[in-house]
Amino acid sequence: MSNNLRFKTSKFIDETYRVSFKFNNKTYFGFKGDTLASALLANGIHLVGRSFKYHRPRGIMTSGSEEPNAIIQLHDNSSRTEPNVRATEVEIYEGLVASSQNCWPNVNFDIGGINNLLSPILPAGFYYKTFMWPASFWEKYEYFIRKSAGLGKSPKVADPDIYEHKYIHCDVLVIGAGISGIMAAKMAAKNGFKTLLVDEKSYLGGSSIYDNSEFSKINNQITSSWLEKEINEISKLENLEIKIRTSVAAFHGYNFLLARENLTDHLPINQRENKVRQRLLKIRAKKVITATGSIERPLIFDNNDRPGILLSSAIKKYIDLYGVACGENNILFTNNDTAYETAMSLIQRGIKINAIIDNREQIDSKISYEVEKNNIEIYKGYTVVDTYGYRRINKISIMKLSKDGQTVIGDKTKLNCDCLGVSGGWTPAVHLFTQSGGKLKFREEDQVFIPNVYPSDQISVGSCNGDFGLEEIIRNTLSSIKKFLDIDNSEYKTVETISGLNQSKRNIWLLPSDKSIGKTKSFVDYQNDATAKDIKLALREGFRSIEHVKRYTTTGMGTDQGKLGNMHALGIISETAGSKMGEHGTTTFRPPYTPLTFGTIVGRNVGEFFDIFRRTPIHDWHVANNAEFENVGQWKRAWYYPKDNENMHQAVQRESKAARDSAGILDASTLGKIDIQGTDASEFLNRVYTNAWSKLAVGKCRYGLMLNEDGMVYDDGVTTRLGENHYIMTTTTGGAAIVLGKLEDYLQTEWPELDVYLSSVTDHYATISVCGPNSKKIVSKVIPDLDLSDEKFPHMSFKNAKIDNIKCRVMRISFTGEHSYEINIQANFGKSVWEKCMEAGKDFNITPYGTETMHLLRAEKGFIIVGQDTDATLTPIDLQMDWIVSKKKYDFIGKRSLYRSDTIREDRKQLVGLLTENPEEVLEEGAQIVADIKKSPIEMLGHVTSSYYSPNLKKSIALGVVKGGKNMLGQKLIIPMENKNINVTVADPVFLDKEGERLNVKL
Amino acid sequence: MFLINCPFCGEREQSEFKAGGEAHIVRPKQPTELSDDEWAEYLFMRKNIKGVQFERWNHVHGCRKWFNMVRDTSNDQIKAVYKMGEKPPVK
Ligand SMILES: [Zn+2]
């Protein structure tokens, strides 16, 4: 490996600070200030990866976030491993470990490279065409595709780093600290605007900060020197906050932006402990100034993807900023003047340039004359038609372009090189502008899209606005910022510039070749291996919209979102289709601008904060008593309490038997509770429930069903009249918030005349339900002062009581069909009252039961669970609950819908009971119900909604919905399962104690 | 993300609010007098226009109040917010 690639001239590289790092298991050295890419190039390494589809060798192509090829895995097999990292953005540190992706067994010999030879059978849309049919084969194809494709490996253990989110509010946000961003930030801050300036790089100044050429000067100073003084000045401004290593990921409406601030990624791993790694900034800016610069375009010709082919501007940056030569025998290939700046940077350091290939016939700029003076051969009006060299470019062949640029003429000349710099002009980085909803316009003269209509208080300045020359960048930045901020003083007296460049360009989207297009591989999207040929094929096959072509060819769908090649894709489409640029749409750039880590996105919401849950006041008791939990909404509810290695079935059988034989206790604290007060409370309940409420006496409870306006059951629960104008409503656990929201909606918007106030009190009370034939004895021990006689305290009534002087409400209501009491007490006393009940019930084998037993017990009684037995397509009539729908009330929510032509159909699905022929056979919930299995296709009549083995009835019971089920009592139906058909009989959904005698059972 | 000027609380992030569909649809006072078609018109038919739209919003993670909003759906510009029962201040 040659040693003369590093030039000790850059002030951005600290040559006294040597850094060792590993790449593909070999140790290399770089300097502090290097990126992984610059350090690899200084070691003569171009080949860093393999392409996605054809596994072609690929090298470092750019020097920034637009990099499509040099995508690497950091710290493989460690907790900090990260895939798909751009080597051009990684600042090296001691101990960095990087490896190539998408190649096996290694980057130099990659088995997948055979795809390159097979490429004639891997055209655009190959995956769609081949793998979509027959569908049953997909699993087999997928295995091979997944194995051979895939970019990088995800980490297998928890991320040890800390991330956080932060809100920032500012008057002016400036995105990009290049020359126009620096000027804009200074003007804003000096004029009293609270300003934030962000840049994705580790330094300020953009590409001008290493512009040391005699050919561009500001106020008679070298550009970089002038800019350094400016940076020095603004870094002292009080009104200005500057954040480097901060990349704006998303620009949303209303000037809301997301940015990722990188805080520790450039530090050695052992210096990162207890520091925040990345911060997601949520920025609200009154005004936004976008100064994101521009990205150099590659040129599209045959085999334009070999390692050693870089953007010309990247070669300039590597030598000027990092002091690294990308090659020793360079050729530049261009259609505009900027490549000559690269040439001058190389010439100044004595790095050899073999030739410059320029598409243009006429070149007339000071800088090009200067290059010519250095005896460098310039092939004017020529194009590259092919390149050679497998792991590194070693030759190119060139031909003369015809006058119209559509074909090549004359003889082919071969030229040697080890590095080819390409420059196809510049594309304004309008990604963030378009994300914000901005509309672009196409500028014909130099074939660029530039900002046209701003959707919010924002402006674009500099080359992202289509100003490319130094003089016009400065002039236009000054004038438009003055106008945008409405200020008189620009802070700049006179700024005079000198530039040796002309803005002439000969734009040819797809350069011609002596071969037919079918025989070329001219890459448009390097990362996804999409070629010009693929795009033309897509057009031939009838795709027109850019969004369709994009998906069909996968152009622009890599992690770089086609930052380099999208313009060429559009250009080739418009040329081939004979339409205007932009006529078929421009692709939409979606956030994030560069990929974000999951850590940044979730911030501190990890571990127990990822998906927070609610605990009842009695939760700790359940934990201590071995409960298994289930999630209901955000709640953790005790599911069952296994004893001595019981499985769930055994535990539930024991719990439900105990509840009916003696006593059970349930934590019902999660039920939604809404306090309703006001002189119109009764009238309000009349309107929201299907049954009548005005005659409910104080101290009484009533079960109610709530419908949507479409007549479908929506929630249910018991509501108690606590006083003349005071009710407490209970809702289902999952429905509490939605019910409250819906009630508020009606109160505020439809019936504002009603005097009713609603408050959620779910969290204020613990609710303990004691049920079973011995429940009365137990409750009388807990609340001795309360008269529990059936005369004084009948079913469906309520009493205020006290336990140890603490007020509580006791309801005699039942969801199990057993004699039962519900004690509601201030939440913080919940656990002690629960323990009191346990103590009092000791002699009666009081058994705590969870939600599973609760479901079984209520199913024995045929009580529905909204959301399990119903699914927003069932009316109360469908549920055979006609009794709860008031015939007398003029109106209630959903009433009118109950006699729409559709809701009165006889053959709607209706709730029925199901009994299996074999009483031991338990149905699967969700199983289909049919009548005739010989018919083809089999008609599905409905499905099983609830199914259990009842230890009390000693048989399997189930609820289900069946078309016309109401009139099918006694009829035989079939539940077809994978290996058998189960015979069932339609039954009454109330399986146990239809007369309700257990409610008043006396022991 | 919008900044919404709740008529009761002032400017807040969109994440505190919930959209509630088209505004100024009044629940019929006498639903039983309506034909199936008339009831269906109230129940199901909602506009979804590109352009200026009148909407209901709820400050669900704030004051819990419902209010109305005039929003241009083509560019998400909020033209006005006003309380329930009030007439739209813009056309
Ligand atoms: Zn509010």
PDB file of N, CA and C and ligand atoms in Angstrom, chain B residues 6 8-9 59 62-63, ligand 1:
ATOM      1  N   CYS B   6     -56.693  26.783  21.202  1.00  0.00           N
ATOM      2  CA  CYS B   6     -57.924  26.389  21.903  1.00  0.00           C
ATOM      3  C   CYS B   6     -58.626  27.658  22.390  1.00  0.00           C
ATOM      4  N   PHE B   8     -60.324  28.171  24.782  1.00  0.00           N
ATOM      5  CA  PHE B   8     -60.369  28.267  26.248  1.00  0.00           C
ATOM      6  C   PHE B   8     -58.983  28.323  26.889  1.00  0.00           C
ATOM      7  N   CYS B   9     -57.980  27.741  26.214  1.00  0.00           N
ATOM      8  CA  CYS B   9     -56.648  27.614  26.822  1.00  0.00           C
ATOM      9  C   CYS B   9     -55.560  28.380  26.075  1.00  0.00           C
ATOM     10  N   HIS B  59     -60.278  19.403  22.943  1.00  0.00           N
ATOM     11  CA  HIS B  59     -59.006  19.558  23.664  1.00  0.00           C
ATOM     12  C   HIS B  59     -58.937  18.449  24.708  1.00  0.00           C
ATOM     13  N   GLY B  62     -56.544  18.418  27.667  1.00  0.00           N
ATOM     14  CA  GLY B  62     -56.440  19.770  28.207  1.00  0.00           C
ATOM     15  C   GLY B  62     -57.722  20.079  28.936  1.00  0.00           C
ATOM     16  N   CYS B  63     -58.491  21.043  28.435  1.00  0.00           N
ATOM     17  CA  CYS B  63     -59.703  21.458  29.140  1.00  0.00           C
ATOM     18  C   CYS B  63     -60.898  20.560  28.828  1.00  0.00           C
TER      19      CYS B  63
HETATM   20 ZN    ZN C   1     -58.443  23.893  26.019  1.00  0.00          ZN
END
